[in-house]
Coordinates of C-alpha atoms in Angstrom, one line a residue:
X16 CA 0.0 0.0 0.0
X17 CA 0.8 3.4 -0.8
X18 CA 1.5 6.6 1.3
X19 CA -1.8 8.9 -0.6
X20 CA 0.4 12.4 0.0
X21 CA 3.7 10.2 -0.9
X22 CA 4.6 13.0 -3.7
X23 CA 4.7 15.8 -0.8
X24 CA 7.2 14.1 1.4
X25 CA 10.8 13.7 1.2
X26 CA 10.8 9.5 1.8
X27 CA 8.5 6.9 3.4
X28 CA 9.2 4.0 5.3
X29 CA 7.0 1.3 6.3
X30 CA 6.2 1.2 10.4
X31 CA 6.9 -2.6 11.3
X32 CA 6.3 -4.9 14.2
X33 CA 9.5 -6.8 14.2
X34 CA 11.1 -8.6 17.5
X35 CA 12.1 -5.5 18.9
X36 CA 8.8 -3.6 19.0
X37 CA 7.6 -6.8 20.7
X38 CA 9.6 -6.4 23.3
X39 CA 8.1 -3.2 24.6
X40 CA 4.6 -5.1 24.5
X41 CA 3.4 -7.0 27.5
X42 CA 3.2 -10.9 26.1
X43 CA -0.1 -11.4 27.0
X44 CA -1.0 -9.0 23.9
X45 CA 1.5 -10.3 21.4
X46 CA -0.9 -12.3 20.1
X47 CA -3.8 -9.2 19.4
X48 CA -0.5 -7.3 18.5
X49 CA 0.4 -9.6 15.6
X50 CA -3.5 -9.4 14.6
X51 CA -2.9 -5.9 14.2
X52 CA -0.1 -5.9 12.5
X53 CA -1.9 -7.8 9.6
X54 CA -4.7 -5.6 9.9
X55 CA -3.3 -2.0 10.1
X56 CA -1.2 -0.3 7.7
X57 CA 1.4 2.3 9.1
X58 CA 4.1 4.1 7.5
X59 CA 6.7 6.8 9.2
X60 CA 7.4 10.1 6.3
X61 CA 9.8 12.3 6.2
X62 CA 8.7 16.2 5.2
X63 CA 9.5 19.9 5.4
X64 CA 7.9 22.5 6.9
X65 CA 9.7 26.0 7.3
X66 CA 13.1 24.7 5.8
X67 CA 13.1 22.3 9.2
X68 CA 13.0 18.3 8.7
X69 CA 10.1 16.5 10.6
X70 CA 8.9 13.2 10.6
X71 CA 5.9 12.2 10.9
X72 CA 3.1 8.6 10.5
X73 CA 0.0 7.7 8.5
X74 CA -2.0 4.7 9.6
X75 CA -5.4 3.1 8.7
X76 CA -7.2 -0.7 8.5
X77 CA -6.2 -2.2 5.7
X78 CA -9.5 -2.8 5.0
X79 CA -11.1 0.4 4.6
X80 CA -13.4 0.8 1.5
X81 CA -12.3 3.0 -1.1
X82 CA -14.6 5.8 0.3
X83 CA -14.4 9.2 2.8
X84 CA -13.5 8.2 6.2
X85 CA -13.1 10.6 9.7
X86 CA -9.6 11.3 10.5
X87 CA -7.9 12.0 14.0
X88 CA -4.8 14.0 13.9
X89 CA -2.6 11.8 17.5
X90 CA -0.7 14.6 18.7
X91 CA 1.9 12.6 20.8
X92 CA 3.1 12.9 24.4
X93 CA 6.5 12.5 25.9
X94 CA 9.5 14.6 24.4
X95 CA 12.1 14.0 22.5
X96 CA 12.3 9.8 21.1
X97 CA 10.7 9.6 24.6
X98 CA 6.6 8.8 23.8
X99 CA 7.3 9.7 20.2
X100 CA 4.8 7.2 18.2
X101 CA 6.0 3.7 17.1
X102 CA 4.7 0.4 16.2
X103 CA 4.0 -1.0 19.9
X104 CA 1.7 2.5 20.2
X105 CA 0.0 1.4 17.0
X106 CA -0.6 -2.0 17.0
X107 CA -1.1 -2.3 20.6
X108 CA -1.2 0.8 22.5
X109 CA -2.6 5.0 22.4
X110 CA -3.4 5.1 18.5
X111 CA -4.8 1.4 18.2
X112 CA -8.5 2.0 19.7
X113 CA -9.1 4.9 17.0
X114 CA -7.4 2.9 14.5
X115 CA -9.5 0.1 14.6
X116 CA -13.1 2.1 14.9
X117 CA -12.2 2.9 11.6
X118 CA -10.5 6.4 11.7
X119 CA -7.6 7.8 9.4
X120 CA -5.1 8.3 11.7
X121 CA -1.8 10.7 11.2
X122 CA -0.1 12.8 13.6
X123 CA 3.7 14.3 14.0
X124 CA 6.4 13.2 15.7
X125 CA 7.3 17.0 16.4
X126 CA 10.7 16.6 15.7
X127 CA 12.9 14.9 12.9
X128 CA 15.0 11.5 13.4
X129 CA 17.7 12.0 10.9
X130 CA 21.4 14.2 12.3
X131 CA 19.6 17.3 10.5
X132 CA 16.2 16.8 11.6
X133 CA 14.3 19.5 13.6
X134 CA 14.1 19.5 17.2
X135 CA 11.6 19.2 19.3
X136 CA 10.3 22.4 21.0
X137 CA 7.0 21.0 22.9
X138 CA 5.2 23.2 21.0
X139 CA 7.4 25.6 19.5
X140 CA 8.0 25.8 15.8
X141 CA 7.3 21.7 15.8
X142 CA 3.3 23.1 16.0
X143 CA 3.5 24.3 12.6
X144 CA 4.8 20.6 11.6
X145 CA 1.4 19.9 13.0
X146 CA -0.4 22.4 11.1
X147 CA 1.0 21.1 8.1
X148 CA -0.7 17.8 8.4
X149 CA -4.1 19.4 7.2
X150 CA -2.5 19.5 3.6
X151 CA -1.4 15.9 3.7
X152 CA -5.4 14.9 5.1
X153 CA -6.5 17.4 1.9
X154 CA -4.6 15.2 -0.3
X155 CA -5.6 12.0 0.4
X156 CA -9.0 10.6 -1.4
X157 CA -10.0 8.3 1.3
X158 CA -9.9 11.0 4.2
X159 CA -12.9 13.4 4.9
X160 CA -11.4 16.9 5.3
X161 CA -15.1 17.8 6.9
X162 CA -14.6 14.8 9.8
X163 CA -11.2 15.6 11.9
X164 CA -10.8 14.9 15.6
X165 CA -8.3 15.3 17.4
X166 CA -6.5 13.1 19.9
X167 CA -3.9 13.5 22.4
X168 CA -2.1 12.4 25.9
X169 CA -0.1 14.4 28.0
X170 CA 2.1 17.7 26.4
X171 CA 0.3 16.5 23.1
X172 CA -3.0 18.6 24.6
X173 CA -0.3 21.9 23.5
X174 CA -0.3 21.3 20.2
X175 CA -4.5 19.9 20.3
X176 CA -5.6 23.2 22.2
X177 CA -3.5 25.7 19.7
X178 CA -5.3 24.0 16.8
X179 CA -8.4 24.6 18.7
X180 CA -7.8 28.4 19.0
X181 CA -6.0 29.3 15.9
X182 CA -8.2 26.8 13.3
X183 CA -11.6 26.0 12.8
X184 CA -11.9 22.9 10.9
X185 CA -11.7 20.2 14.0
X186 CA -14.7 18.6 15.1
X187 CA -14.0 17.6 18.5
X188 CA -11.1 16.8 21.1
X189 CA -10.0 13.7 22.8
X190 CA -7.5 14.3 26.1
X191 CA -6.1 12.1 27.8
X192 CA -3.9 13.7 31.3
X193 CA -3.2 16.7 29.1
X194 CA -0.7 19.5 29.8
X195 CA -3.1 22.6 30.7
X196 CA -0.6 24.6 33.2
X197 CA 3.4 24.8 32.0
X198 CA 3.4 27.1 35.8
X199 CA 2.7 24.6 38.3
X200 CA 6.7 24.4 39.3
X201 CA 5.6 22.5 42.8
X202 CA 4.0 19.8 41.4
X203 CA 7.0 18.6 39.6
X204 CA 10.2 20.6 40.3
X205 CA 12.0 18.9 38.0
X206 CA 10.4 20.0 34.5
X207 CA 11.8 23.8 35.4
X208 CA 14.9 22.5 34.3
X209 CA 13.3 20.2 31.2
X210 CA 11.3 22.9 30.2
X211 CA 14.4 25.4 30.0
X212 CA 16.4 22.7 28.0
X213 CA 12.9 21.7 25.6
X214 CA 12.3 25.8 24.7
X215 CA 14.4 28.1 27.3
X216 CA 11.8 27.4 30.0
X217 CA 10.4 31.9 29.7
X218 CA 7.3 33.0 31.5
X219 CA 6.4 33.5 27.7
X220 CA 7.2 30.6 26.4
X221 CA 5.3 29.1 29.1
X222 CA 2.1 31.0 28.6
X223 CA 2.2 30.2 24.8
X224 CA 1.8 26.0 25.8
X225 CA -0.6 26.5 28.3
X226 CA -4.0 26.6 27.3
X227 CA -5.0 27.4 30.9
X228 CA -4.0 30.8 30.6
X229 CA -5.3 31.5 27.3
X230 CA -8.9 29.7 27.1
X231 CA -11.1 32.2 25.8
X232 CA -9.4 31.8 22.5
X233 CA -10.8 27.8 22.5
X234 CA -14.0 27.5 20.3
X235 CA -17.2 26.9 21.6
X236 CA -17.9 24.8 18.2
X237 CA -16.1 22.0 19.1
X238 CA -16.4 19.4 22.4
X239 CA -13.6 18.3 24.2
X240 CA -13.4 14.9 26.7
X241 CA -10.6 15.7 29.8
X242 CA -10.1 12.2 31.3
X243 CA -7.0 12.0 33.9
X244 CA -6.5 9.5 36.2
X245 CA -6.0 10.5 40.2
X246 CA -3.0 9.2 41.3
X247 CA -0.9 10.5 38.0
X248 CA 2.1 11.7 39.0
X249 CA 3.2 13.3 35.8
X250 CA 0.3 16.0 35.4
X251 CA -1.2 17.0 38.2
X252 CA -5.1 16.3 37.9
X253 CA -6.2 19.7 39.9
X254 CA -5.0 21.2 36.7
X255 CA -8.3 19.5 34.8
X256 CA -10.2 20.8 37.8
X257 CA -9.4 24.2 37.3
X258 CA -9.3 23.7 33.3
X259 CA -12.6 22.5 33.6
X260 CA -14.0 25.7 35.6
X261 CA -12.9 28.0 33.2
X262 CA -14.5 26.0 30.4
X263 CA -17.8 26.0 32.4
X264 CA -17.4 29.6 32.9
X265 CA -16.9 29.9 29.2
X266 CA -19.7 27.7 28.3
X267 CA -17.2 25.1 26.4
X268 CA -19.3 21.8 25.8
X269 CA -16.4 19.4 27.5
X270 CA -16.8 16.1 29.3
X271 CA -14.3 16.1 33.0
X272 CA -13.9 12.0 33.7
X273 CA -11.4 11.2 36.3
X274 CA -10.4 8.0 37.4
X275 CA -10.0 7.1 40.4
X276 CA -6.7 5.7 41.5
X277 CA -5.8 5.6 37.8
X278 CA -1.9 6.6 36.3
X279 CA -1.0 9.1 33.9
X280 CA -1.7 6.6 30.9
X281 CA -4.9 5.2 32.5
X282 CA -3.4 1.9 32.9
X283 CA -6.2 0.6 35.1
X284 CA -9.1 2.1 33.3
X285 CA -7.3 1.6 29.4
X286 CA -10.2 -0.8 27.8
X287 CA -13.3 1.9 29.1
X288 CA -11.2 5.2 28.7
X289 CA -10.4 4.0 24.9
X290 CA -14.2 3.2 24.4
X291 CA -15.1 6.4 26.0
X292 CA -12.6 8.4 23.4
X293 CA -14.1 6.4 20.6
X294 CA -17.4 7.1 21.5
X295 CA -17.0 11.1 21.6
X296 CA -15.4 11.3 18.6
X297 CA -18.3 9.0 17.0
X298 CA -20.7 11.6 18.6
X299 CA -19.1 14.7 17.2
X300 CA -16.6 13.2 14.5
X301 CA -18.2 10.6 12.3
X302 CA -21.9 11.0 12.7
X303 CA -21.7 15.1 13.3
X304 CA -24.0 15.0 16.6
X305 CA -25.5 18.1 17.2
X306 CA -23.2 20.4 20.0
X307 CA -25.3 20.2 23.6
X308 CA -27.1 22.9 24.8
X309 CA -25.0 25.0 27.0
X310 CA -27.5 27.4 28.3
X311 CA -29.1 26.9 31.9
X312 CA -32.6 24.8 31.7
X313 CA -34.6 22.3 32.5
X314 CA -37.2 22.3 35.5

């Protein structure tokens, strides 16, 4: 099979589950993992954007008939190779729920893996390498440019909620423990220093990645689902809480889910968080549900 947008990239390179990748899987999924493998394509690109190499993956069912289908742009989490998206997160991990409900998935990796690739900023210039993945969804004949969701974990809610405020063509937003507040320092004293080394760590800087301080901008047009788990340790959950308030405030259609005693990840709640992300972006995404009413009512 063929990358659809393979004559706007600079190579392609098919994503593989081989021994290694197998390795970073629990074995009691190898077997669902191998299933997978038969019945997803997924290929890693190379491409430009602003003179700065990126790279980036494509990956759908096999299966699909040669019609429009949704698309989810997976911003990633992690930084760096750390998180970015390989085979074990497609054929048995974040991207494999939304996969197999039948979505077009492609996202960025944010940075590039060759000597002169780009770096990864957390939401720096690598954003417009996520911008640029709305051409690539335009080009290919099987994706509907009038269905896109988005779907993230972790710092991959910076690059979701600056597509929110500065596009208007997504239909709704999947979080999963996302980054809403670059300021809380006490929660984890440690990403002061990561955050200097990732973009120079500035109040400004700061401000620009956190949606928290900038909410107003987010459309009311578009739903988003928050689900964190309570005993993360990585993003604090209160975040969410106050996140949440300042969509209520705004009148934001959003969903807050937090599960109790649950990791950053949602480890113990993986098989009903998935279905829940599924299920909003079916709501909003494939079948176009009708945004709730967000005025007071009722009796």
């Amino acid at each position: 099979m063929q990358l659809p947008f393979a004559d706007k990239v600079l190579s392609v390179q098919d994503i593989v589950l081989d021994e290694k990748s197998l390795e970073m899987i629990p074995p009691k999924n190898h077997e669902k993992a191998r299933q997978n493998a038969d019945e997803i394509m997924a290929m890693d690109f190379e491409y430009i954007v602003r003179g700065k190499k990126y790279n980036g993956f494509y990956t759908r069912l096999k299966n699909l008939p040669q019609e429009k289908h949704p698309v989810v742009i997976l911003n990633r989490g992690g930084s760096g190779l750390f998180g970015h998206i390989d085979a074990k997160h497609i054929f048995s991990g974040f991207a494999t729920s939304v996969i197999r409900a039948g979505y077009i998935v492609i996202g960025s990796q944010c940075m590039g893996f060759a000597e002169d690739g780009a770096p990864d900023e957390m939401g720096g210039e690598d954003f417009h390498a996520v911008l640029a993945l709305k051409e690539f969804i335009d080009a290919d004949e099987m994706a509907d440019e009038q269905r896109i969701g988005l779907y993230c974990a972790s710092r991959g809610a910076i690059a979701t909620f600056r597509l929110l405020a500065e596009t208007d063509w997504a239909k709704a937003a999947v979080v999963i423990s996302g980054t809403v507040d670059l300021f809380d320092d006490a929660f984890r004293p440690e990403m002061t220093e990561h955050y200097a080394t990732m973009f120079g760590g500035s109040q400004e800087e700061r401000e620009k990645r956190s949606v928290l301080s900038w909410s107003e901008k987010l459309p009311k047009s578009t739903p988003i689902l928050l689900m964190y788990g309570t005993s993360d340790w990585r993003v604090d959950p209160r975040s969410a809480l106050h996140f949440s308030e300042k969509l209520l405030d705004l009148k934001i259609p959003h969903r807050l889910v937090m599960f109790e005693g649950s990791d950053h990840m949602l480890s113990e709640r993986w098989q009903e968080s998935r279905a829940m992300g599924v299920a909003w972006l079916d709501r909003f995404v494939r079948n176009d549900e009708a945004l709730p009413d967000m005025k007071k009512h009722g009796k």
